[in-house]
Amino acid sequence: VMRGAALALTACLAAGVAQAQSPETQAWLRKMYDASQRLSYTGTFVYQQGSRSETSRITRYGAGDIERLEVLDGVPREIVRTRDTLRCYLPESKVVKVERREADRTFPALLPEKVGALTKHYDISLGESRRIAGFDCQAVLLTPKDNLRYGYRLYADSASGMLLKAVTVDASGETIEQFMFTQLAIGNVTRDMVRTRHAAGKWRVDNAEASPAHLSGWGLTAELPGFRKIVELKRRLGESRPVGQLVYSDGLAAVSVFIEPLDARREAVRTGLASVGAIHIYTREVANHMVTVVGEAPAASVQRIADAVEYRETRK
Amino acid sequence: MNDRISALMDGELAEGEAGETIGLLASDANGRQAWRTYHLIGDAMRQGRAVIAARPAANAPRWRMALPAVAIAAAVALVSWVAFLPVQQNQPAPAPMAKAEPPVQVPLPSAANDYLLAHQGFSPRVALQGMTAYVRTVSDQGEERRR
């Protein structure tokens, strides 16, 4: 009888532990990913960060994989994303910023074969059910195993998998920022609903002209645990500044390292940290270049990557 | 279900059956409620109080004075399991790492939006969250600083 009791006890405790990375939680991540790739919808959502909040309208045309985002508060801004291009319309300054997208920039970390890698750095578990904007949602919790990354609480519609709310939390469980739909209608989206509202024919066009490149001599003295280099390219920033960009990611969070020659700039480099919600920006000077590190990771992580940036002269 | 809970408490289930019932209890709120109710009734009876009236229906369990070991173990396991869940969800974060010195705070770079726009496209979260993640890129804050 005692042996049976011990077995029962072990089985129950094991069930609790195994729940963290069960097939069910993985299936939820997959469902959310599929919904983000497949659904047509239009809705209003609020982005909240500290005491600030901002309302936007978003529409996705599933058949053509086109999305349009329009910020409704403050300075008017609009972004239209097609499969290969992202256009950001700034009507007040009459500027269109154009970014080419590579076809394969989706979220591979959520595919079942990649979730294993994600679980190295996050505990993934199911949370409570909650009603959001009229949808019954299931929470999926991504809890970091160290303090190099943020945690996430994702709430997805139980029926469709559509993400209704995403909360970023820091190590003490405090909310850093959140996105939440206040109204959402799934389906019934036409191509016209995702066209830009602006006749931007005569606006200035800032084209990033990003292309893969090897940034000779640049790298990190030490990578941050779990963050691997996923992209290395040359591009333009703003009107014309040529910049190198290295991107590191742990599968969920990403940190970009921008490298630009100092002589192309008029302002002095101000070493230090700035923040926008969950995004931190750390700037410093390395080998007569301005290095700007931008990432949705805790300030200490962004600074660690910035401090590790080095230039090694390549000898011929 | 209630019959099985009752049998479990009386130690009348085989090991396999007991494990299965415990599994059901773990996933069934009503079952757990019944389990607690039966225990309260059992406790009261052992204390010699008259609780006949409180018995739930005709198939109420037949109580014994001592709970068999398996039922006690099951109770412990169930409590651990139930107690374990919320702890796991609100797991306290690891202690902050030792930092040399806090970084100097500077205002957002004048080109903050350009950096954000350039960075955002590579963030894996964008694929999950779609364009909503981009709202940070064009956030009012950056635009205001720019002017």
Tab-separated table of C-alpha atoms in Angstrom:
chain	number	residue	atom	x	y	z
A	1	VAL	CA	0.000	0.000	0.000
A	2	MET	CA	2.819	2.412	0.851
A	3	ARG	CA	4.449	1.788	-2.499
A	4	GLY	CA	1.165	2.596	-4.194
A	5	ALA	CA	0.849	5.745	-2.161
A	6	ALA	CA	4.346	6.853	-3.099
A	7	LEU	CA	3.583	6.176	-6.743
A	8	ALA	CA	0.366	8.172	-6.589
A	9	LEU	CA	2.173	11.066	-4.943
A	10	THR	CA	4.958	11.045	-7.518
A	11	ALA	CA	2.497	10.809	-10.378
A	12	CYS	CA	0.559	13.800	-9.123
A	13	LEU	CA	3.607	15.978	-8.580
A	14	ALA	CA	5.006	14.964	-11.956
A	15	ALA	CA	1.702	15.965	-13.545
A	16	GLY	CA	2.116	19.440	-12.105
A	17	VAL	CA	5.660	19.813	-13.407
A	18	ALA	CA	4.988	18.297	-16.812
A	19	GLN	CA	2.120	20.732	-17.321
A	20	ALA	CA	4.722	23.438	-17.889
A	21	GLN	CA	5.781	22.096	-21.279
A	22	SER	CA	2.879	19.795	-22.128
A	23	PRO	CA	1.700	19.112	-25.668
A	24	GLU	CA	-1.389	21.151	-24.784
A	25	THR	CA	0.551	24.355	-24.137
A	26	GLN	CA	2.590	23.808	-27.278
A	27	ALA	CA	-0.607	23.260	-29.234
A	28	TRP	CA	-1.833	26.646	-27.960
A	29	LEU	CA	1.270	28.427	-29.194
A	30	ARG	CA	0.835	26.740	-32.544
A	31	LYS	CA	-2.829	27.717	-32.656
A	32	MET	CA	-1.973	31.365	-31.956
A	33	TYR	CA	0.690	31.357	-34.631
A	34	ASP	CA	-1.672	29.801	-37.201
A	35	ALA	CA	-4.367	32.363	-36.380
A	36	SER	CA	-1.906	35.221	-36.906
A	37	GLN	CA	-1.051	33.850	-40.360
A	38	ARG	CA	-4.540	32.918	-41.517
A	39	LEU	CA	-7.305	35.132	-40.116
A	40	SER	CA	-8.933	38.240	-41.540
A	41	TYR	CA	-10.042	40.694	-38.898
A	42	THR	CA	-10.590	44.307	-38.052
A	43	GLY	CA	-10.477	45.746	-34.576
A	44	THR	CA	-9.490	48.462	-32.159
A	45	PHE	CA	-6.729	47.942	-29.658
A	46	VAL	CA	-5.067	49.889	-26.892
A	47	TYR	CA	-1.330	49.977	-26.331
A	48	GLN	CA	-0.509	50.810	-22.747
A	49	GLN	CA	2.872	51.651	-21.298
A	50	GLY	CA	3.235	53.232	-17.880
A	51	SER	CA	0.621	55.974	-17.624
A	52	ARG	CA	0.401	56.375	-21.411
A	53	SER	CA	-2.100	54.653	-23.594
A	54	GLU	CA	-2.779	54.914	-27.278
A	55	THR	CA	-5.648	53.600	-29.361
A	56	SER	CA	-5.145	52.133	-32.825
A	57	ARG	CA	-7.186	50.427	-35.471
A	58	ILE	CA	-5.858	47.334	-37.197
A	59	THR	CA	-7.190	45.403	-40.183
A	60	ARG	CA	-5.799	42.215	-41.665
A	61	TYR	CA	-6.791	40.905	-45.078
A	62	GLY	CA	-5.980	37.216	-44.776
A	63	ALA	CA	-6.251	36.233	-48.444
A	64	GLY	CA	-3.510	38.660	-49.466
A	65	ASP	CA	-1.599	38.701	-46.179
A	66	ILE	CA	-1.881	42.491	-45.937
A	67	GLU	CA	-2.238	44.470	-42.727
A	68	ARG	CA	-3.046	48.104	-42.105
A	69	LEU	CA	-2.467	49.834	-38.787
A	70	GLU	CA	-3.716	53.314	-38.070
A	71	VAL	CA	-2.925	55.166	-34.859
A	72	LEU	CA	-6.050	57.036	-33.747
A	73	ASP	CA	-4.590	59.196	-30.955
A	74	GLY	CA	-2.099	62.039	-31.285
A	75	VAL	CA	-0.029	62.535	-34.419
A	76	PRO	CA	-1.626	60.598	-37.311
A	77	ARG	CA	0.428	57.624	-38.431
A	78	GLU	CA	-0.336	54.658	-40.624
A	79	ILE	CA	1.530	51.485	-41.517
A	80	VAL	CA	0.635	49.136	-44.355
A	81	ARG	CA	2.430	45.820	-44.506
A	82	THR	CA	2.278	43.536	-47.507
A	83	ARG	CA	4.048	40.197	-47.802
A	84	ASP	CA	7.323	41.811	-48.866
A	85	THR	CA	7.132	45.520	-47.990
A	86	LEU	CA	6.312	47.685	-45.032
A	87	ARG	CA	5.307	51.303	-45.615
A	88	CYS	CA	5.032	53.758	-42.762
A	89	TYR	CA	3.083	56.923	-43.675
A	90	LEU	CA	3.745	60.081	-41.668
A	91	PRO	CA	1.272	62.632	-43.103
A	92	GLU	CA	2.442	65.581	-40.999
A	93	SER	CA	5.983	65.458	-42.306
A	94	LYS	CA	4.851	64.011	-45.674
A	95	VAL	CA	7.281	61.122	-45.459
A	96	VAL	CA	6.896	57.445	-46.372
A	97	LYS	CA	9.389	55.084	-44.798
A	98	VAL	CA	9.817	51.895	-46.799
A	99	GLU	CA	11.248	48.650	-45.454
A	100	ARG	CA	11.593	45.567	-47.630
A	101	ARG	CA	10.726	42.401	-45.773
A	102	GLU	CA	12.343	39.099	-46.426
A	103	ALA	CA	9.776	36.403	-47.107
A	104	ASP	CA	10.970	34.257	-44.268
A	105	ARG	CA	10.792	36.605	-41.326
A	106	THR	CA	7.951	34.837	-39.575
A	107	PHE	CA	7.964	33.393	-36.116
A	108	PRO	CA	9.696	30.052	-36.491
A	109	ALA	CA	10.155	29.743	-32.730
A	110	LEU	CA	6.496	28.867	-32.339
A	111	LEU	CA	6.570	25.997	-34.790
A	112	PRO	CA	6.384	22.716	-32.893
A	113	GLU	CA	9.908	21.630	-33.835
A	114	LYS	CA	11.307	24.923	-32.498
A	115	VAL	CA	9.335	25.207	-29.267
A	116	GLY	CA	11.916	22.924	-27.678
A	117	ALA	CA	14.551	25.638	-28.103
A	118	LEU	CA	12.197	28.188	-26.568
A	119	THR	CA	11.676	26.001	-23.507
A	120	LYS	CA	15.385	26.229	-22.742
A	121	HIS	CA	14.838	29.814	-21.633
A	122	TYR	CA	11.124	29.997	-20.816
A	123	ASP	CA	8.681	27.876	-18.845
A	124	ILE	CA	5.556	27.679	-20.948
A	125	SER	CA	2.286	26.975	-19.171
A	126	LEU	CA	-1.429	27.580	-19.434
A	127	GLY	CA	-2.971	30.260	-17.244
A	128	GLU	CA	-6.522	31.235	-16.441
A	129	SER	CA	-9.403	31.711	-18.847
A	130	ARG	CA	-10.679	35.249	-19.207
A	131	ARG	CA	-13.207	37.115	-21.297
A	132	ILE	CA	-11.665	39.909	-23.383
A	133	ALA	CA	-13.614	42.138	-25.790
A	134	GLY	CA	-16.401	39.535	-25.827
A	135	PHE	CA	-14.102	36.582	-26.601
A	136	ASP	CA	-13.460	33.695	-24.223
A	137	CYS	CA	-9.689	33.620	-24.004
A	138	GLN	CA	-7.079	31.205	-22.719
A	139	ALA	CA	-3.901	32.579	-21.155
A	140	VAL	CA	-0.522	31.162	-22.145
A	141	LEU	CA	2.321	32.153	-19.832
A	142	LEU	CA	5.934	32.383	-20.893
A	143	THR	CA	8.016	32.713	-17.744
A	144	PRO	CA	11.725	33.340	-18.249
A	145	LYS	CA	14.146	31.011	-16.462
A	146	ASP	CA	16.636	33.826	-15.880
A	147	ASN	CA	16.537	37.617	-15.626
A	148	LEU	CA	17.980	38.268	-19.076
A	149	ARG	CA	14.525	38.378	-20.679
A	150	TYR	CA	10.991	39.495	-19.969
A	151	GLY	CA	8.017	37.260	-19.328
A	152	TYR	CA	4.820	37.284	-21.377
A	153	ARG	CA	1.164	36.637	-20.684
A	154	LEU	CA	-0.666	35.975	-23.927
A	155	TYR	CA	-4.455	35.699	-24.109
A	156	ALA	CA	-5.869	33.990	-27.180
A	157	ASP	CA	-9.459	33.427	-28.293
A	158	SER	CA	-10.293	29.813	-27.378
A	159	ALA	CA	-12.163	29.283	-30.654
A	160	SER	CA	-9.887	30.870	-33.257
A	161	GLY	CA	-6.536	31.274	-31.491
A	162	MET	CA	-6.533	35.010	-32.250
A	163	LEU	CA	-4.334	36.930	-29.794
A	164	LEU	CA	-6.544	39.412	-27.919
A	165	LYS	CA	-4.098	40.588	-25.299
A	166	ALA	CA	-0.344	40.476	-24.772
A	167	VAL	CA	1.259	41.603	-21.525
A	168	THR	CA	5.009	41.979	-21.023
A	169	VAL	CA	6.102	41.559	-17.403
A	170	ASP	CA	9.427	42.127	-15.673
A	171	ALA	CA	11.188	39.928	-13.133
A	172	SER	CA	9.011	41.152	-10.262
A	173	GLY	CA	5.818	40.441	-12.197
A	174	GLU	CA	5.115	44.121	-12.875
A	175	THR	CA	3.503	44.963	-16.201
A	176	ILE	CA	5.929	46.744	-18.507
A	177	GLU	CA	3.533	47.234	-21.375
A	178	GLN	CA	0.432	45.656	-22.845
A	179	PHE	CA	-1.568	45.411	-26.030
A	180	MET	CA	-5.255	44.668	-25.739
A	181	PHE	CA	-8.112	44.570	-28.203
A	182	THR	CA	-11.191	46.444	-27.015
A	183	GLN	CA	-13.215	45.483	-30.072
A	184	LEU	CA	-12.595	42.818	-32.694
A	185	ALA	CA	-14.531	41.365	-35.627
A	186	ILE	CA	-13.124	38.272	-37.317
A	187	GLY	CA	-13.807	37.812	-41.043
A	188	ASN	CA	-15.462	40.078	-43.653
A	189	VAL	CA	-12.397	42.051	-44.703
A	190	THR	CA	-12.004	43.268	-48.279
A	191	ARG	CA	-8.843	44.312	-50.111
A	192	ASP	CA	-9.988	47.953	-50.049
A	193	MET	CA	-9.993	48.016	-46.259
A	194	VAL	CA	-6.212	47.569	-46.130
A	195	ARG	CA	-5.278	50.249	-48.688
A	196	THR	CA	-3.557	53.387	-47.416
A	197	ARG	CA	-5.694	56.470	-46.903
A	198	HIS	CA	-2.930	58.732	-48.110
A	199	ALA	CA	-2.168	59.948	-51.612
A	200	ALA	CA	1.542	59.939	-50.944
A	201	GLY	CA	2.730	60.396	-54.530
A	202	LYS	CA	4.653	63.573	-53.788
A	203	TRP	CA	5.921	62.668	-50.338
A	204	ARG	CA	9.565	62.077	-49.566
A	205	VAL	CA	10.413	58.371	-49.631
A	206	ASP	CA	12.974	57.032	-47.137
A	207	ASN	CA	13.933	53.649	-48.483
A	208	ALA	CA	15.898	51.418	-46.119
A	209	GLU	CA	17.458	49.440	-49.003
A	210	ALA	CA	18.397	46.745	-46.561
A	211	SER	CA	20.478	43.898	-47.933
A	212	PRO	CA	22.312	41.026	-46.250
A	213	ALA	CA	25.978	41.833	-45.709
A	214	HIS	CA	28.962	40.768	-43.687
A	215	LEU	CA	29.942	43.571	-41.315
A	216	SER	CA	33.622	42.881	-41.416
A	217	GLY	CA	35.327	43.142	-38.024
A	218	TRP	CA	32.161	43.760	-35.970
A	219	GLY	CA	30.812	41.332	-33.407
A	220	LEU	CA	30.287	40.603	-29.731
A	221	THR	CA	33.053	39.624	-27.330
A	222	ALA	CA	30.469	37.459	-25.559
A	223	GLU	CA	26.916	36.619	-26.615
A	224	LEU	CA	24.095	36.862	-24.120
A	225	PRO	CA	22.952	33.349	-23.080
A	226	GLY	CA	20.256	32.162	-25.490
A	227	PHE	CA	20.580	35.104	-27.876
A	228	ARG	CA	21.966	34.035	-31.236
A	229	LYS	CA	22.713	36.165	-34.268
A	230	ILE	CA	19.849	35.810	-36.748
A	231	VAL	CA	20.540	38.605	-39.256
A	232	GLU	CA	23.467	40.728	-40.412
A	233	LEU	CA	22.811	43.462	-42.973
A	234	LYS	CA	23.565	46.888	-44.365
A	235	ARG	CA	20.770	49.415	-44.667
A	236	ARG	CA	19.834	53.049	-44.598
A	237	LEU	CA	18.275	54.731	-41.612
A	238	GLY	CA	16.050	57.791	-41.923
A	239	GLU	CA	16.876	60.026	-44.857
A	240	SER	CA	20.211	58.639	-45.875
A	241	ARG	CA	22.503	57.424	-43.113
A	242	PRO	CA	24.179	54.114	-44.049
A	243	VAL	CA	24.144	51.722	-41.093
A	244	GLY	CA	25.104	48.170	-40.258
A	245	GLN	CA	22.575	46.085	-38.334
A	246	LEU	CA	23.119	42.853	-36.410
A	247	VAL	CA	20.088	41.145	-34.860
A	248	TYR	CA	20.259	38.687	-31.948
A	249	SER	CA	17.258	36.688	-30.751
A	250	ASP	CA	16.324	33.988	-28.247
A	251	GLY	CA	13.321	32.994	-30.368
A	252	LEU	CA	10.911	35.397	-28.692
A	253	ALA	CA	12.767	38.609	-27.868
A	254	ALA	CA	15.130	40.343	-30.289
A	255	VAL	CA	17.933	42.857	-29.863
A	256	SER	CA	19.368	44.876	-32.764
A	257	VAL	CA	22.844	46.367	-32.850
A	258	PHE	CA	23.130	49.391	-35.178
A	259	ILE	CA	26.593	50.552	-36.191
A	260	GLU	CA	27.132	53.870	-37.984
A	261	PRO	CA	30.310	55.796	-38.736
A	262	LEU	CA	30.683	58.876	-36.546
A	263	ASP	CA	31.794	61.200	-39.301
A	264	ALA	CA	28.366	60.851	-40.903
A	265	ARG	CA	26.791	62.457	-37.861
A	266	ARG	CA	26.729	65.989	-36.576
A	267	GLU	CA	25.489	65.363	-33.032
A	268	ALA	CA	27.818	64.163	-30.273
A	269	VAL	CA	27.253	60.614	-29.014
A	270	ARG	CA	25.525	60.527	-25.638
A	271	THR	CA	26.407	57.284	-23.917
A	272	GLY	CA	23.508	55.903	-21.890
A	273	LEU	CA	20.136	54.242	-21.759
A	274	ALA	CA	16.708	55.348	-22.995
A	275	SER	CA	13.432	53.407	-22.798
A	276	VAL	CA	10.087	53.100	-24.612
A	277	GLY	CA	7.864	50.556	-22.867
A	278	ALA	CA	9.580	47.177	-23.035
A	279	ILE	CA	12.146	48.478	-25.507
A	280	HIS	CA	15.475	49.777	-24.275
A	281	ILE	CA	17.997	51.708	-26.328
A	282	TYR	CA	21.620	51.873	-25.265
A	283	THR	CA	24.095	54.072	-27.116
A	284	ARG	CA	27.891	54.108	-26.911
A	285	GLU	CA	30.906	54.836	-29.042
A	286	VAL	CA	33.119	52.037	-30.355
A	287	ALA	CA	36.091	52.474	-32.702
A	288	ASN	CA	34.950	55.836	-34.046
A	289	HIS	CA	31.438	54.483	-34.651
A	290	MET	CA	28.189	55.114	-32.853
A	291	VAL	CA	26.729	51.831	-31.618
A	292	THR	CA	23.005	51.858	-30.799
A	293	VAL	CA	21.520	48.715	-29.284
A	294	VAL	CA	17.723	48.406	-29.419
A	295	GLY	CA	15.773	45.525	-27.933
A	296	GLU	CA	12.661	44.344	-26.110
A	297	ALA	CA	14.672	42.916	-23.227
A	298	PRO	CA	15.501	44.174	-19.723
A	299	ALA	CA	17.801	47.200	-19.657
A	300	ALA	CA	20.659	45.149	-18.186
A	301	SER	CA	20.508	42.704	-21.119
A	302	VAL	CA	20.523	45.478	-23.705
A	303	GLN	CA	23.432	47.134	-21.937
A	304	ARG	CA	25.334	43.835	-21.712
A	305	ILE	CA	25.056	43.358	-25.449
A	306	ALA	CA	26.083	46.988	-26.038
A	307	ASP	CA	29.105	46.604	-23.771
A	308	ALA	CA	30.126	43.449	-25.634
A	309	VAL	CA	30.187	45.100	-29.084
A	310	GLU	CA	33.727	45.200	-30.421
A	311	TYR	CA	35.581	45.989	-33.619
A	312	ARG	CA	38.537	43.859	-34.590
A	313	GLU	CA	40.636	45.156	-37.425
A	314	THR	CA	40.837	42.546	-40.128
A	315	ARG	CA	44.339	42.175	-41.514
A	316	LYS	CA	44.987	41.319	-45.123
B	1	MET	CA	-17.639	9.888	-9.638
B	2	ASN	CA	-18.874	10.436	-6.080
B	3	ASP	CA	-19.033	6.676	-5.565
B	4	ARG	CA	-15.426	6.366	-6.627
B	5	ILE	CA	-14.312	9.206	-4.342
B	6	SER	CA	-16.112	7.538	-1.502
B	7	ALA	CA	-14.499	4.181	-2.314
B	8	LEU	CA	-11.113	5.887	-2.551
B	9	MET	CA	-11.522	7.328	0.911
B	10	ASP	CA	-12.560	3.946	2.228
B	11	GLY	CA	-9.503	2.349	0.684
B	12	GLU	CA	-11.663	0.066	-1.414
B	13	LEU	CA	-10.036	0.814	-4.744
B	14	ALA	CA	-7.181	-1.137	-6.280
B	15	GLU	CA	-3.937	0.798	-6.765
B	16	GLY	CA	-4.549	1.411	-10.451
B	17	GLU	CA	-8.103	2.545	-9.893
B	18	ALA	CA	-7.036	4.787	-7.029
B	19	GLY	CA	-4.455	6.517	-9.215
B	20	GLU	CA	-7.042	7.029	-11.925
B	21	THR	CA	-9.534	8.539	-9.480
B	22	ILE	CA	-6.885	10.865	-8.082
B	23	GLY	CA	-6.145	11.946	-11.646
B	24	LEU	CA	-9.835	12.694	-12.168
B	25	LEU	CA	-9.956	14.618	-8.907
B	26	ALA	CA	-7.024	16.726	-10.016
B	27	SER	CA	-8.857	17.808	-13.133
B	28	ASP	CA	-12.392	18.087	-11.776
B	29	ALA	CA	-13.421	20.949	-9.488
B	30	ASN	CA	-16.715	19.243	-8.556
B	31	GLY	CA	-14.823	16.118	-7.639
B	32	ARG	CA	-12.474	18.093	-5.402
B	33	GLN	CA	-15.477	19.757	-3.775
B	34	ALA	CA	-17.021	16.346	-3.094
B	35	TRP	CA	-13.679	15.118	-1.727
B	36	ARG	CA	-13.521	18.035	0.685
B	37	THR	CA	-17.179	17.655	1.681
B	38	TYR	CA	-16.748	13.937	2.375
B	39	HIS	CA	-13.718	14.666	4.504
B	40	LEU	CA	-15.615	17.258	6.521
B	41	ILE	CA	-18.423	14.788	7.038
B	42	GLY	CA	-15.921	12.090	7.970
B	43	ASP	CA	-14.168	14.360	10.447
B	44	ALA	CA	-17.449	15.337	12.021
B	45	MET	CA	-18.537	11.704	12.320
B	46	ARG	CA	-15.256	10.707	13.903
B	47	GLN	CA	-15.817	13.425	16.440
B	48	GLY	CA	-19.107	11.731	17.275
B	49	ARG	CA	-21.369	14.445	15.987
B	50	ALA	CA	-24.670	13.601	14.388
B	51	VAL	CA	-24.293	14.371	10.754
B	52	ILE	CA	-26.750	11.928	9.266
B	53	ALA	CA	-28.878	14.767	7.959
B	54	ALA	CA	-25.939	16.291	6.161
B	55	ARG	CA	-25.220	13.186	4.115
B	56	PRO	CA	-25.439	13.816	0.427
B	57	ALA	CA	-28.093	11.427	-0.940
B	58	ALA	CA	-28.474	7.707	-0.572
B	59	ASN	CA	-25.105	6.693	-1.998
B	60	ALA	CA	-23.212	8.451	0.790
B	61	PRO	CA	-19.937	6.812	1.729
B	62	ARG	CA	-19.619	4.304	4.525
B	63	TRP	CA	-17.069	5.793	6.888
B	64	ARG	CA	-14.404	3.998	8.773
B	65	MET	CA	-12.551	5.320	11.733
B	66	ALA	CA	-9.102	5.292	10.199
B	67	LEU	CA	-8.321	6.376	6.654
B	68	PRO	CA	-6.140	3.864	4.845
B	69	ALA	CA	-2.627	4.959	3.896
B	70	VAL	CA	-3.419	5.283	0.222
B	71	ALA	CA	-6.198	7.766	0.875
B	72	ILE	CA	-3.952	9.887	3.083
B	73	ALA	CA	-1.233	9.850	0.466
B	74	ALA	CA	-3.797	10.780	-2.132
B	75	ALA	CA	-5.001	13.676	-0.033
B	76	VAL	CA	-1.450	14.924	0.429
B	77	ALA	CA	-0.774	14.540	-3.253
B	78	LEU	CA	-3.923	16.364	-4.209
B	79	VAL	CA	-3.206	19.263	-1.900
B	80	SER	CA	0.346	19.505	-3.204
B	81	TRP	CA	-0.870	19.413	-6.752
B	82	VAL	CA	-3.553	22.019	-6.259
B	83	ALA	CA	-1.242	24.216	-4.219
B	84	PHE	CA	1.514	23.792	-6.766
B	85	LEU	CA	-0.321	25.363	-9.679
B	86	PRO	CA	-0.691	28.961	-8.546
B	87	VAL	CA	2.831	28.902	-7.154
B	88	GLN	CA	4.106	27.845	-10.516
B	89	GLN	CA	2.177	30.529	-12.350
B	90	ASN	CA	3.371	33.324	-10.111
B	91	GLN	CA	6.823	31.950	-9.691
B	92	PRO	CA	8.990	34.558	-8.000
B	93	ALA	CA	11.587	35.889	-10.349
B	94	PRO	CA	15.224	35.102	-9.819
B	95	ALA	CA	17.099	37.696	-7.804
B	96	PRO	CA	18.387	40.564	-9.923
B	97	MET	CA	21.931	40.047	-11.055
B	98	ALA	CA	24.703	42.092	-9.576
B	99	LYS	CA	25.207	45.187	-11.659
B	100	ALA	CA	28.377	47.195	-11.729
B	101	GLU	CA	26.597	50.529	-11.772
B	102	PRO	CA	23.256	51.738	-13.075
B	103	PRO	CA	23.392	53.107	-16.621
B	104	VAL	CA	23.134	56.817	-17.291
B	105	GLN	CA	19.618	57.702	-18.462
B	106	VAL	CA	19.561	59.696	-21.660
B	107	PRO	CA	16.641	61.057	-23.694
B	108	LEU	CA	15.480	58.989	-26.660
B	109	PRO	CA	17.788	59.463	-29.627
B	110	SER	CA	16.323	61.853	-32.186
B	111	ALA	CA	16.189	58.979	-34.646
B	112	ALA	CA	14.499	56.615	-32.166
B	113	ASN	CA	11.637	55.886	-34.535
B	114	ASP	CA	13.996	54.969	-37.333
B	115	TYR	CA	15.777	52.506	-35.059
B	116	LEU	CA	12.491	51.065	-33.801
B	117	LEU	CA	11.094	50.654	-37.291
B	118	ALA	CA	14.294	48.997	-38.466
B	119	HIS	CA	14.407	46.712	-35.437
B	120	GLN	CA	10.753	45.767	-35.180
B	121	GLY	CA	10.656	43.886	-38.463
B	122	PHE	CA	13.043	41.318	-37.043
B	123	SER	CA	11.296	40.821	-33.742
B	124	PRO	CA	9.798	37.319	-33.590
B	125	ARG	CA	6.889	38.743	-31.654
B	126	VAL	CA	5.641	40.603	-34.701
B	127	ALA	CA	4.719	37.352	-36.374
B	128	LEU	CA	2.724	36.340	-33.331
B	129	GLN	CA	1.132	39.644	-32.644
B	130	GLY	CA	0.942	40.958	-36.186
B	131	MET	CA	1.169	44.664	-36.678
B	132	THR	CA	0.025	45.559	-33.182
B	133	ALA	CA	3.670	45.313	-32.129
B	134	TYR	CA	4.521	48.058	-34.614
B	135	VAL	CA	2.514	50.622	-32.727
B	136	ARG	CA	5.547	51.132	-30.497
B	137	THR	CA	7.519	52.061	-33.570
B	138	VAL	CA	5.312	54.963	-34.426
B	139	SER	CA	4.452	55.864	-30.883
B	140	ASP	CA	3.631	59.476	-30.240
B	141	GLN	CA	6.480	59.814	-27.810
B	142	GLY	CA	9.096	59.345	-30.500
B	143	GLU	CA	7.340	61.750	-32.831
B	144	GLU	CA	7.130	64.438	-30.178
B	145	ARG	CA	10.801	64.188	-29.314
B	146	ARG	CA	11.628	64.511	-32.929
B	147	ARG	CA	10.052	67.968	-33.208
